[in-house]
PDB file of C-alpha atoms in Angstrom:
ATOM      1  CA  MET A   1     -41.776 -98.853  69.764  1.00 53.00           C
ATOM      2  CA  GLN A   2     -37.986 -99.021  69.457  1.00 55.00           C
ATOM      3  CA  ARG A   3     -35.928-101.003  66.965  1.00 58.00           C
ATOM      4  CA  ALA A   4     -32.417-102.401  67.313  1.00 54.00           C
ATOM      5  CA  VAL A   5     -29.888-100.704  65.020  1.00 55.00           C
ATOM      6  CA  SER A   6     -26.204-100.881  64.325  1.00 56.00           C
ATOM      7  CA  MET A   7     -24.105 -97.724  64.108  1.00 55.00           C
ATOM      8  CA  VAL A   8     -20.772 -96.590  62.757  1.00 53.00           C
ATOM      9  CA  ALA A   9     -19.150 -93.517  64.313  1.00 52.00           C
ATOM     10  CA  HIS A  10     -16.807 -91.613  61.975  1.00 45.00           C
ATOM     11  CA  LEU A  11     -13.559 -90.585  63.600  1.00 38.00           C
ATOM     12  CA  GLY A  12     -10.776 -88.177  62.767  1.00 33.00           C
ATOM     13  CA  LEU A  13      -7.132 -88.955  63.388  1.00 28.00           C
ATOM     14  CA  ARG A  14      -7.687 -90.199  66.903  1.00 30.00           C
ATOM     15  CA  LEU A  15      -9.554 -93.402  67.643  1.00 28.00           C
ATOM     16  CA  GLN A  16     -11.823 -93.141  70.684  1.00 31.00           C
ATOM     17  CA  ALA A  17     -13.355 -96.173  72.321  1.00 30.00           C
ATOM     18  CA  LEU A  18     -17.119 -96.308  72.657  1.00 31.00           C
ATOM     19  CA  PRO A  19     -17.855 -97.748  76.139  1.00 32.00           C
ATOM     20  CA  SER A  20     -20.054-100.822  76.305  1.00 31.00           C
ATOM     21  CA  ALA A  21     -22.593 -99.397  78.699  1.00 33.00           C
ATOM     22  CA  LEU A  22     -26.356 -99.210  78.960  1.00 35.00           C
ATOM     23  CA  GLY A  23     -28.288 -95.982  79.015  1.00 38.00           C
ATOM     24  CA  ARG A  24     -26.238 -93.845  76.633  1.00 41.00           C
ATOM     25  CA  PRO A  25     -28.597 -91.330  74.983  1.00 43.00           C
ATOM     26  CA  LEU A  26     -28.806 -91.217  71.189  1.00 43.00           C
ATOM     27  CA  SER A  27     -29.898 -88.228  69.208  1.00 44.00           C
ATOM     28  CA  CYS A  28     -30.725 -87.343  65.638  1.00 43.00           C
ATOM     29  CA  ALA A  29     -28.405 -84.908  63.814  1.00 42.00           C
ATOM     30  CA  GLN A  30     -26.833 -84.129  60.474  1.00 41.00           C
ATOM     31  CA  ASP A  31     -23.402 -82.898  61.587  1.00 46.00           C
ATOM     32  CA  VAL A  32     -21.299 -82.951  64.713  1.00 67.00           C
ATOM     33  CA  LEU A  33     -22.072 -79.248  65.109  1.00 80.00           C
ATOM     34  CA  ARG A  34     -25.556 -78.427  63.902  1.00 83.00           C
ATOM     35  CA  ARG A  35     -26.503 -75.074  62.383  1.00 86.00           C
ATOM     36  CA  THR A  36     -29.646 -73.114  63.049  1.00 87.00           C
ATOM     37  CA  PRO A  37     -31.652 -71.594  60.141  1.00 86.00           C
ATOM     38  CA  LEU A  38     -30.004 -68.253  60.967  1.00 90.00           C
ATOM     39  CA  TYR A  39     -26.426 -69.546  60.700  1.00 91.00           C
ATOM     40  CA  ASP A  40     -25.671 -67.611  57.470  1.00 92.00           C
ATOM     41  CA  PHE A  41     -27.277 -64.510  58.948  1.00 92.00           C
ATOM     42  CA  HIS A  42     -24.977 -64.723  61.971  1.00 92.00           C
ATOM     43  CA  LEU A  43     -21.891 -65.012  59.739  1.00 94.00           C
ATOM     44  CA  ALA A  44     -23.016 -62.139  57.503  1.00 93.00           C
ATOM     45  CA  HIS A  45     -23.266 -59.880  60.573  1.00 89.00           C
ATOM     46  CA  GLY A  46     -19.835 -60.784  61.939  1.00 92.00           C
ATOM     47  CA  GLY A  47     -20.961 -63.435  64.404  1.00 92.00           C
ATOM     48  CA  LYS A  48     -18.130 -65.169  66.250  1.00 93.00           C
ATOM     49  CA  MET A  49     -19.278 -68.788  66.121  1.00 93.00           C
ATOM     50  CA  VAL A  50     -18.566 -71.174  68.991  1.00 92.00           C
ATOM     51  CA  ALA A  51     -19.635 -74.703  69.897  1.00 90.00           C
ATOM     52  CA  TYR A  52     -22.462 -74.989  72.421  1.00 84.00           C
ATOM     53  CA  ALA A  53     -24.558 -78.063  73.241  1.00 79.00           C
ATOM     54  CA  GLY A  54     -23.803 -79.578  69.836  1.00 80.00           C
ATOM     55  CA  TRP A  55     -24.587 -76.399  67.878  1.00 85.00           C
ATOM     56  CA  SER A  56     -22.559 -73.689  66.172  1.00 90.00           C
ATOM     57  CA  LEU A  57     -23.800 -70.451  67.710  1.00 92.00           C
ATOM     58  CA  PRO A  58     -22.683 -66.786  67.828  1.00 92.00           C
ATOM     59  CA  VAL A  59     -21.155 -65.675  71.118  1.00 90.00           C
ATOM     60  CA  GLN A  60     -20.612 -62.122  69.859  1.00 90.00           C
ATOM     61  CA  TYR A  61     -21.106 -59.975  66.738  1.00 89.00           C
ATOM     62  CA  ARG A  62     -18.648 -57.544  65.167  1.00 87.00           C
ATOM     63  CA  ASP A  63     -19.765 -54.895  67.691  1.00 84.00           C
ATOM     64  CA  SER A  64     -19.041 -55.211  71.379  1.00 85.00           C
ATOM     65  CA  HIS A  65     -21.367 -56.730  73.944  1.00 84.00           C
ATOM     66  CA  VAL A  66     -21.990 -53.229  75.267  1.00 86.00           C
ATOM     67  CA  ALA A  67     -23.094 -52.033  71.846  1.00 87.00           C
ATOM     68  CA  SER A  68     -25.452 -55.014  71.507  1.00 87.00           C
ATOM     69  CA  HIS A  69     -26.873 -54.328  74.950  1.00 86.00           C
ATOM     70  CA  LEU A  70     -27.510 -50.655  74.214  1.00 88.00           C
ATOM     71  CA  HIS A  71     -29.097 -51.487  70.861  1.00 88.00           C
ATOM     72  CA  THR A  72     -31.513 -53.872  72.562  1.00 86.00           C
ATOM     73  CA  ARG A  73     -32.418 -51.276  75.205  1.00 87.00           C
ATOM     74  CA  ARG A  74     -32.914 -48.468  72.656  1.00 89.00           C
ATOM     75  CA  HIS A  75     -34.531 -50.492  69.880  1.00 91.00           C
ATOM     76  CA  CYS A  76     -35.181 -54.235  69.825  1.00 87.00           C
ATOM     77  CA  SER A  77     -33.304 -57.543  69.445  1.00 87.00           C
ATOM     78  CA  LEU A  78     -34.232 -61.073  68.507  1.00 85.00           C
ATOM     79  CA  PHE A  79     -32.795 -64.201  70.104  1.00 84.00           C
ATOM     80  CA  ASP A  80     -32.310 -67.326  67.961  1.00 85.00           C
ATOM     81  CA  VAL A  81     -33.928 -70.177  69.927  1.00 86.00           C
ATOM     82  CA  SER A  82     -33.642 -72.748  67.134  1.00 85.00           C
ATOM     83  CA  HIS A  83     -31.118 -74.779  69.128  1.00 86.00           C
ATOM     84  CA  MET A  84     -33.172 -74.873  72.318  1.00 88.00           C
ATOM     85  CA  LEU A  85     -35.600 -77.470  73.603  1.00 87.00           C
ATOM     86  CA  GLN A  86     -39.091 -76.466  72.448  1.00 89.00           C
ATOM     87  CA  THR A  87     -42.159 -78.291  73.669  1.00 90.00           C
ATOM     88  CA  LYS A  88     -45.910 -77.902  73.401  1.00 92.00           C
ATOM     89  CA  ILE A  89     -48.062 -78.698  76.440  1.00 93.00           C
ATOM     90  CA  LEU A  90     -51.570 -79.624  75.380  1.00 92.00           C
ATOM     91  CA  GLY A  91     -54.831 -80.579  77.081  1.00 92.00           C
ATOM     92  CA  CYS A  92     -57.272 -79.055  79.531  1.00 92.00           C
ATOM     93  CA  ASP A  93     -54.859 -79.571  82.419  1.00 92.00           C
ATOM     94  CA  ARG A  94     -51.831 -78.001  80.721  1.00 92.00           C
ATOM     95  CA  VAL A  95     -51.716 -75.103  83.192  1.00 94.00           C
ATOM     96  CA  LYS A  96     -51.996 -77.504  86.107  1.00 92.00           C
ATOM     97  CA  LEU A  97     -49.007 -79.420  84.770  1.00 91.00           C
ATOM     98  CA  MET A  98     -46.858 -76.361  84.227  1.00 93.00           C
ATOM     99  CA  GLU A  99     -47.647 -74.789  87.581  1.00 93.00           C
ATOM    100  CA  SER A 100     -46.612 -78.048  89.252  1.00 91.00           C
ATOM    101  CA  LEU A 101     -43.152 -77.693  87.694  1.00 92.00           C
ATOM    102  CA  VAL A 102     -42.370 -73.984  87.671  1.00 93.00           C
ATOM    103  CA  VAL A 103     -42.736 -70.831  89.705  1.00 90.00           C
ATOM    104  CA  GLY A 104     -45.006 -68.180  88.281  1.00 86.00           C
ATOM    105  CA  ASP A 105     -48.712 -67.632  87.640  1.00 92.00           C
ATOM    106  CA  ILE A 106     -49.167 -69.434  84.323  1.00 95.00           C
ATOM    107  CA  ALA A 107     -52.973 -69.286  84.592  1.00 95.00           C
ATOM    108  CA  GLU A 108     -52.907 -65.477  84.419  1.00 94.00           C
ATOM    109  CA  LEU A 109     -50.984 -65.276  81.141  1.00 95.00           C
ATOM    110  CA  ARG A 110     -52.929 -63.584  78.342  1.00 94.00           C
ATOM    111  CA  PRO A 111     -53.086 -65.201  74.881  1.00 94.00           C
ATOM    112  CA  ASN A 112     -49.618 -65.104  73.267  1.00 94.00           C
ATOM    113  CA  GLN A 113     -48.080 -63.691  76.420  1.00 94.00           C
ATOM    114  CA  GLY A 114     -44.916 -65.306  77.783  1.00 93.00           C
ATOM    115  CA  THR A 115     -43.049 -65.238  81.051  1.00 93.00           C
ATOM    116  CA  LEU A 116     -39.570 -66.145  82.255  1.00 92.00           C
ATOM    117  CA  SER A 117     -39.800 -68.834  84.915  1.00 93.00           C
ATOM    118  CA  LEU A 118     -37.818 -71.587  86.683  1.00 91.00           C
ATOM    119  CA  PHE A 119     -38.050 -75.349  86.896  1.00 91.00           C
ATOM    120  CA  THR A 120     -37.888 -76.377  90.553  1.00 88.00           C
ATOM    121  CA  ASN A 121     -37.310 -79.649  92.391  1.00 85.00           C
ATOM    122  CA  GLU A 122     -39.400 -81.158  95.155  1.00 82.00           C
ATOM    123  CA  ALA A 123     -37.633 -78.972  97.736  1.00 83.00           C
ATOM    124  CA  GLY A 124     -38.175 -75.797  95.745  1.00 82.00           C
ATOM    125  CA  GLY A 125     -34.576 -75.582  94.519  1.00 86.00           C
ATOM    126  CA  ILE A 126     -33.842 -74.197  91.061  1.00 88.00           C
ATOM    127  CA  LEU A 127     -33.144 -76.743  88.282  1.00 89.00           C
ATOM    128  CA  ASP A 128     -33.199 -74.561  85.147  1.00 90.00           C
ATOM    129  CA  ASP A 129     -34.731 -71.447  83.644  1.00 91.00           C
ATOM    130  CA  LEU A 130     -37.283 -71.409  80.839  1.00 93.00           C
ATOM    131  CA  ILE A 131     -39.865 -69.295  79.037  1.00 94.00           C
ATOM    132  CA  VAL A 132     -43.548 -70.289  79.010  1.00 96.00           C
ATOM    133  CA  THR A 133     -45.974 -68.751  76.488  1.00 95.00           C
ATOM    134  CA  SER A 134     -49.739 -69.198  76.570  1.00 96.00           C
ATOM    135  CA  THR A 135     -50.605 -69.362  72.851  1.00 95.00           C
ATOM    136  CA  SER A 136     -53.882 -68.376  71.260  1.00 95.00           C
ATOM    137  CA  GLU A 137     -53.965 -71.860  69.676  1.00 94.00           C
ATOM    138  CA  GLY A 138     -54.765 -73.433  73.044  1.00 93.00           C
ATOM    139  CA  TYR A 139     -51.409 -74.865  74.155  1.00 94.00           C
ATOM    140  CA  LEU A 140     -48.416 -73.762  76.234  1.00 95.00           C
ATOM    141  CA  TYR A 141     -45.217 -73.226  74.287  1.00 94.00           C
ATOM    142  CA  VAL A 142     -42.146 -73.895  76.422  1.00 94.00           C
ATOM    143  CA  VAL A 143     -38.544 -72.984  75.521  1.00 92.00           C
ATOM    144  CA  SER A 144     -35.807 -74.226  77.822  1.00 90.00           C
ATOM    145  CA  ASN A 145     -32.053 -74.509  77.992  1.00 85.00           C
ATOM    146  CA  ALA A 146     -30.294 -76.422  75.219  1.00 79.00           C
ATOM    147  CA  GLY A 147     -27.581 -77.536  77.607  1.00 78.00           C
ATOM    148  CA  CYS A 148     -30.147 -79.214  79.893  1.00 82.00           C
ATOM    149  CA  TRP A 149     -32.589 -80.492  77.276  1.00 78.00           C
ATOM    150  CA  ASP A 150     -32.355 -84.136  78.371  1.00 78.00           C
ATOM    151  CA  LYS A 151     -32.994 -83.374  82.063  1.00 83.00           C
ATOM    152  CA  ASP A 152     -35.740 -80.832  81.318  1.00 86.00           C
ATOM    153  CA  LEU A 153     -37.510 -83.206  78.921  1.00 83.00           C
ATOM    154  CA  ALA A 154     -37.289 -86.075  81.401  1.00 84.00           C
ATOM    155  CA  LEU A 155     -38.706 -83.838  84.146  1.00 86.00           C
ATOM    156  CA  MET A 156     -41.706 -82.809  82.011  1.00 86.00           C
ATOM    157  CA  GLN A 157     -42.306 -86.303  80.686  1.00 82.00           C
ATOM    158  CA  GLY A 158     -42.302 -87.726  84.213  1.00 85.00           C
ATOM    159  CA  LYS A 159     -44.850 -85.185  85.422  1.00 85.00           C
ATOM    160  CA  VAL A 160     -47.083 -85.747  82.367  1.00 86.00           C
ATOM    161  CA  ARG A 161     -47.172 -89.478  83.051  1.00 85.00           C
ATOM    162  CA  GLU A 162     -47.907 -88.852  86.720  1.00 86.00           C
ATOM    163  CA  LEU A 163     -50.877 -86.595  85.969  1.00 86.00           C
ATOM    164  CA  GLN A 164     -52.158 -89.032  83.252  1.00 86.00           C
ATOM    165  CA  ASN A 165     -52.096 -92.068  85.957  1.00 70.00           C
ATOM    166  CA  MET A 166     -54.360 -89.560  87.975  1.00 85.00           C
ATOM    167  CA  GLY A 167     -56.771 -89.013  85.002  1.00 85.00           C
ATOM    168  CA  SER A 168     -55.640 -85.552  83.913  1.00 82.00           C
ATOM    169  CA  ASP A 169     -56.073 -84.367  80.314  1.00 84.00           C
ATOM    170  CA  VAL A 170     -52.542 -83.344  79.413  1.00 83.00           C
ATOM    171  CA  SER A 171     -49.918 -84.332  76.825  1.00 82.00           C
ATOM    172  CA  LEU A 172     -46.505 -83.199  75.667  1.00 80.00           C
ATOM    173  CA  GLU A 173     -45.206 -82.732  72.122  1.00 80.00           C
ATOM    174  CA  VAL A 174     -41.578 -81.981  71.331  1.00 76.00           C
ATOM    175  CA  VAL A 175     -41.141 -79.454  68.505  1.00 76.00           C
ATOM    176  CA  ASP A 176     -39.008 -81.069  65.789  1.00 63.00           C
ATOM    177  CA  ASN A 177     -36.244 -78.523  65.276  1.00 57.00           C
ATOM    178  CA  GLY A 178     -33.421 -81.026  64.929  1.00 51.00           C
ATOM    179  CA  LEU A 179     -32.549 -80.527  68.576  1.00 42.00           C
ATOM    180  CA  LEU A 180     -31.458 -84.053  69.411  1.00 43.00           C
ATOM    181  CA  ALA A 181     -34.845 -84.726  70.895  1.00 43.00           C
ATOM    182  CA  LEU A 182     -34.696 -88.378  69.973  1.00 52.00           C
ATOM    183  CA  GLN A 183     -33.824 -90.678  72.844  1.00 69.00           C
ATOM    184  CA  GLY A 184     -32.442 -94.192  72.572  1.00 75.00           C
ATOM    185  CA  THR A 185     -30.046 -96.599  74.229  1.00 79.00           C
ATOM    186  CA  VAL A 186     -26.626 -97.974  73.274  1.00 81.00           C
ATOM    187  CA  THR A 187     -26.287-101.611  74.330  1.00 80.00           C
ATOM    188  CA  SER A 188     -22.705-102.339  73.270  1.00 81.00           C
ATOM    189  CA  GLY A 189     -19.822-100.798  71.371  1.00 82.00           C
ATOM    190  CA  CYS A 190     -16.090-100.951  70.643  1.00 82.00           C
ATOM    191  CA  PRO A 191     -13.444 -99.714  68.179  1.00 84.00           C
ATOM    192  CA  SER A 192     -13.175-101.551  64.843  1.00 83.00           C
ATOM    193  CA  PRO A 193      -9.508-102.090  63.863  1.00 81.00           C
ATOM    194  CA  CYS A 194     -10.576-102.898  60.280  1.00 80.00           C
ATOM    195  CA  LEU A 195     -12.774 -99.841  59.806  1.00 83.00           C
ATOM    196  CA  LYS A 196     -10.696 -97.542  62.030  1.00 83.00           C
ATOM    197  CA  LYS A 197     -14.000 -96.327  63.433  1.00 84.00           C
ATOM    198  CA  ASN A 198     -16.127 -97.024  66.456  1.00 86.00           C
ATOM    199  CA  VAL A 199     -19.061 -99.378  66.017  1.00 87.00           C
ATOM    200  CA  ALA A 200     -22.016 -99.984  68.310  1.00 88.00           C
ATOM    201  CA  MET A 201     -25.471-101.514  68.598  1.00 86.00           C
ATOM    202  CA  GLY A 202     -28.484 -99.964  70.263  1.00 84.00           C
ATOM    203  CA  TYR A 203     -32.192 -99.140  70.167  1.00 82.00           C
ATOM    204  CA  VAL A 204     -33.907 -96.122  68.581  1.00 81.00           C
ATOM    205  CA  PRO A 205     -37.526 -95.379  67.617  1.00 79.00           C
ATOM    206  CA  CYS A 206     -38.516 -97.075  64.352  1.00 79.00           C
ATOM    207  CA  GLU A 207     -38.657 -93.867  62.342  1.00 75.00           C
ATOM    208  CA  TYR A 208     -34.907 -93.371  62.929  1.00 79.00           C
ATOM    209  CA  SER A 209     -33.809 -96.963  62.250  1.00 83.00           C
ATOM    210  CA  ARG A 210     -33.358 -96.736  58.459  1.00 85.00           C
ATOM    211  CA  PRO A 211     -29.753 -97.330  57.334  1.00 87.00           C
ATOM    212  CA  GLY A 212     -28.016 -94.064  56.545  1.00 84.00           C
ATOM    213  CA  THR A 213     -29.888 -92.084  59.221  1.00 83.00           C
ATOM    214  CA  PRO A 214     -27.445 -89.735  60.997  1.00 79.00           C
ATOM    215  CA  LEU A 215     -27.387 -89.798  64.813  1.00 80.00           C
ATOM    216  CA  LEU A 216     -25.429 -88.304  67.666  1.00 77.00           C
ATOM    217  CA  VAL A 217     -24.252 -90.681  70.350  1.00 81.00           C
ATOM    218  CA  GLU A 218     -23.098 -89.470  73.733  1.00 76.00           C
ATOM    219  CA  VAL A 219     -19.669 -90.765  74.736  1.00 77.00           C
ATOM    220  CA  ARG A 220     -18.361 -89.690  78.103  1.00 74.00           C
ATOM    221  CA  ARG A 221     -20.655 -86.636  78.048  1.00 69.00           C
ATOM    222  CA  LYS A 222     -19.466 -85.623  74.571  1.00 72.00           C
ATOM    223  CA  GLN A 223     -21.541 -86.004  71.412  1.00 69.00           C
ATOM    224  CA  GLN A 224     -20.070 -87.973  68.522  1.00 76.00           C
ATOM    225  CA  MET A 225     -21.558 -88.324  65.073  1.00 78.00           C
ATOM    226  CA  ALA A 226     -22.767 -91.795  64.015  1.00 83.00           C
ATOM    227  CA  VAL A 227     -24.724 -93.308  61.146  1.00 86.00           C
ATOM    228  CA  VAL A 228     -27.206 -96.199  61.244  1.00 88.00           C
ATOM    229  CA  SER A 229     -25.633 -99.057  59.300  1.00 88.00           C
ATOM    230  CA  LYS A 230     -26.517-102.549  58.163  1.00 87.00           C
ATOM    231  CA  MET A 231     -24.795-105.538  59.681  1.00 82.00           C
ATOM    232  CA  PRO A 232     -22.179-106.832  59.293  1.00 83.00           C
ATOM    233  CA  PHE A 233     -20.015-103.772  59.721  1.00 82.00           C
ATOM    234  CA  VAL A 234     -17.164-105.391  57.770  1.00 81.00           C
ATOM    235  CA  THR A 235     -18.095-107.151  54.520  1.00 80.00           C
ATOM    236  CA  THR A 236     -17.259-110.860  54.686  1.00 75.00           C
ATOM    237  CA  ASN A 237     -14.922-112.359  52.090  1.00 74.00           C
ATOM    238  CA  TYR A 238     -15.435-116.029  52.794  1.00 68.00           C
ATOM    239  CA  TYR A 239     -17.791-118.591  51.275  1.00 68.00           C
ATOM    240  CA  THR A 240     -20.225-120.877  53.031  1.00 62.00           C
ATOM    241  CA  LEU A 241     -21.363-124.318  51.913  1.00 65.00           C
ATOM    242  CA  LYS A 242     -24.951-124.578  50.756  1.00 61.00           C
TER     243      LYS A 242
END
C-alpha cells in the first residue's frame, strides 16, 4: 500500500525546476551521495572517491591500477558491493526463475558457490551482468549493477509475477542496504519562490511516509535529495473565521 506524501527538495545556489510528470522514481537515502560501510576504509587507504549511481566510491587507491591488479592475481582482493542491487530469490522454483532470466547453469551450483552471468532479453541480447550465488540457506543471492538497479529489479519482479500467475513457488526479497530500492511516483512538482526550494507531491510505501524521512527523487535522470514534509509547505499567516 502506498501513501501520498509531500516533499521538499533542498537546493544549493541554483534553483532547478521539478517537472510535473508521472512515473518519476523515488528512493530512500540519507545524503545526495551515499557512503558504504567501508567509506572510511577507502579513505584510509588512499581511495580516490568519485560519484557513481548516487554513491561515493573509490575509483583508484594510492597505488596504480596495475599494482592493484597484480596484488589480486598474487594474493586476494575484496570488492565492496554495498552500493549494488542485492536480492534474494526464494521458493522451490527459484532456480527455474533465475534460469529464465540469465545464461548459465544455476541448477549445478554447489552450496555457497557463485557464478558470473548475464541478464538477457527475449531475443537473447545482453541487458546487464550479475553474480548469482546458491546459498546454503536455501535461496539464491543475486548482486547486480548499481547503475541499472531499477531496470534489473523491474525485470526480476515482472518474471516473479509471471511465474506466480502460473502457480510457481517463488518470491523476491530486496536486501535493505540503503540502495534506493524504494520505488514511488511523483504526481506534481514546481519551484517554491518563498522557500527557494523545489516542492512536490507523490506516493511512497507507508513505511517511508513519515515526515522527516529522507528520499531521493529522480529529476531528468539525476538524483536530488528530498525530505517528506507536512503540508502546507509555507506556514500560513492569515486568520480564518470560526
